[in-house]
Every structure is written in C-alpha cells, then in structure tokens.
Coordinates of C-alpha atoms in Angstrom, one line a residue:
M717 CA 21.4 11.5 -25.2
P718 CA 18.3 11.2 -22.9
K719 CA 18.2 8.2 -20.6
K720 CA 15.4 5.7 -21.1
I721 CA 13.0 5.2 -18.3
P722 CA 13.5 1.7 -16.9
P723 CA 10.7 -0.8 -17.2
N724 CA 8.2 -0.9 -14.3
L725 CA 9.5 -3.4 -11.7
F726 CA 6.1 -4.8 -10.9
A727 CA 5.2 -5.1 -14.6
E728 CA 8.3 -7.2 -15.0
F729 CA 7.2 -9.4 -12.1
V730 CA 3.8 -9.9 -13.8
H731 CA 5.5 -10.7 -17.1
K732 CA 7.8 -13.3 -15.5
R733 CA 4.8 -14.8 -13.6
N734 CA 2.8 -15.1 -16.8
E735 CA 5.7 -16.8 -18.5
L736 CA 6.0 -19.4 -15.7
V737 CA 2.2 -20.0 -15.6
A738 CA 2.3 -20.6 -19.4
K739 CA 5.0 -23.2 -18.8
G740 CA 2.7 -25.0 -16.3
V741 CA 4.4 -23.8 -13.1
D742 CA 2.0 -23.6 -10.2
I743 CA 2.3 -20.0 -8.9
I744 CA 0.8 -18.7 -5.7
N745 CA 0.1 -15.0 -6.5
M746 CA 1.0 -12.9 -3.4
A747 CA 0.9 -9.6 -5.3
T748 CA -1.4 -6.8 -4.4
G749 CA -4.2 -6.8 -6.8
D750 CA -7.7 -5.6 -7.5
P751 CA -10.1 -6.4 -4.8
D752 CA -12.8 -8.8 -5.8
K753 CA -15.2 -7.9 -3.0
L754 CA -16.7 -4.7 -1.7
T755 CA -15.2 -3.2 1.4
S756 CA -17.3 -4.2 4.5
S757 CA -19.8 -1.6 5.6
H758 CA -18.3 -1.4 9.2
I759 CA -14.9 -0.6 7.7
L760 CA -16.4 2.1 5.5
Q761 CA -18.3 3.6 8.5
V762 CA -15.0 3.9 10.5
M763 CA -13.3 5.4 7.5
H764 CA -16.1 8.0 7.1
E765 CA -15.9 8.9 10.8
A766 CA -12.1 9.4 10.5
I767 CA -12.6 11.6 7.4
D768 CA -15.3 13.7 9.2
D769 CA -13.1 14.2 12.3
A770 CA -11.3 17.6 11.8
V771 CA -8.4 16.4 14.0
N772 CA -7.3 14.2 11.0
H773 CA -7.1 17.2 8.6
N774 CA -3.7 18.5 9.8
Y775 CA -0.2 17.3 9.5
P776 CA 1.2 15.8 12.8
P777 CA 3.7 17.9 14.8
Y778 CA 7.2 17.8 13.5
Q779 CA 8.4 15.6 16.4
G780 CA 5.5 13.3 15.9
T781 CA 2.5 12.6 18.1
K782 CA 3.1 11.1 21.6
K783 CA 1.1 8.1 20.6
F784 CA 3.6 7.1 17.9
R785 CA 6.9 8.2 19.5
V786 CA 9.2 5.5 20.7
R787 CA 11.1 5.8 23.8
R788 CA 14.8 5.1 23.2
M789 CA 16.9 3.7 25.9

C-alpha cells in the first residue's frame, strides 16, 4: 500500500495560526511571506552586477574558497 505524503508543515502552521486568530488570539506573524514592497533599486543594481560577473558562474572549489574557510584550532 503506498504511503501518503504528509501535510506540508508550513501549511499546518498557517492553519493553526488562522484558528487562533479566529478565536481572537493576538498573533505576531513572523513567517516568511510575500513582500509588500518592491526591492530597492540599489539592491537590484548590486544583484545585477553579481549576475553579470562571470566569477559567480562557477561552483566553488571542493574545499571551499579561502574567504569562507574557517581555521580550526
């Protein structure tokens, strides 16, 4: 017999939140959501520059880049 796919965890959170809100519970929504504002132009410019830079089109070396390696003592 095939196994059922479990419910989406985040959908369950939304459902539970909606139940609590319907009961009048004051909920601070810290979930990731849909942005309500456009991304600032200076951020878009930096993103475009990164996309246009060919150095960003390859996978990093297997051992990682020097910039991101951590020295272990």
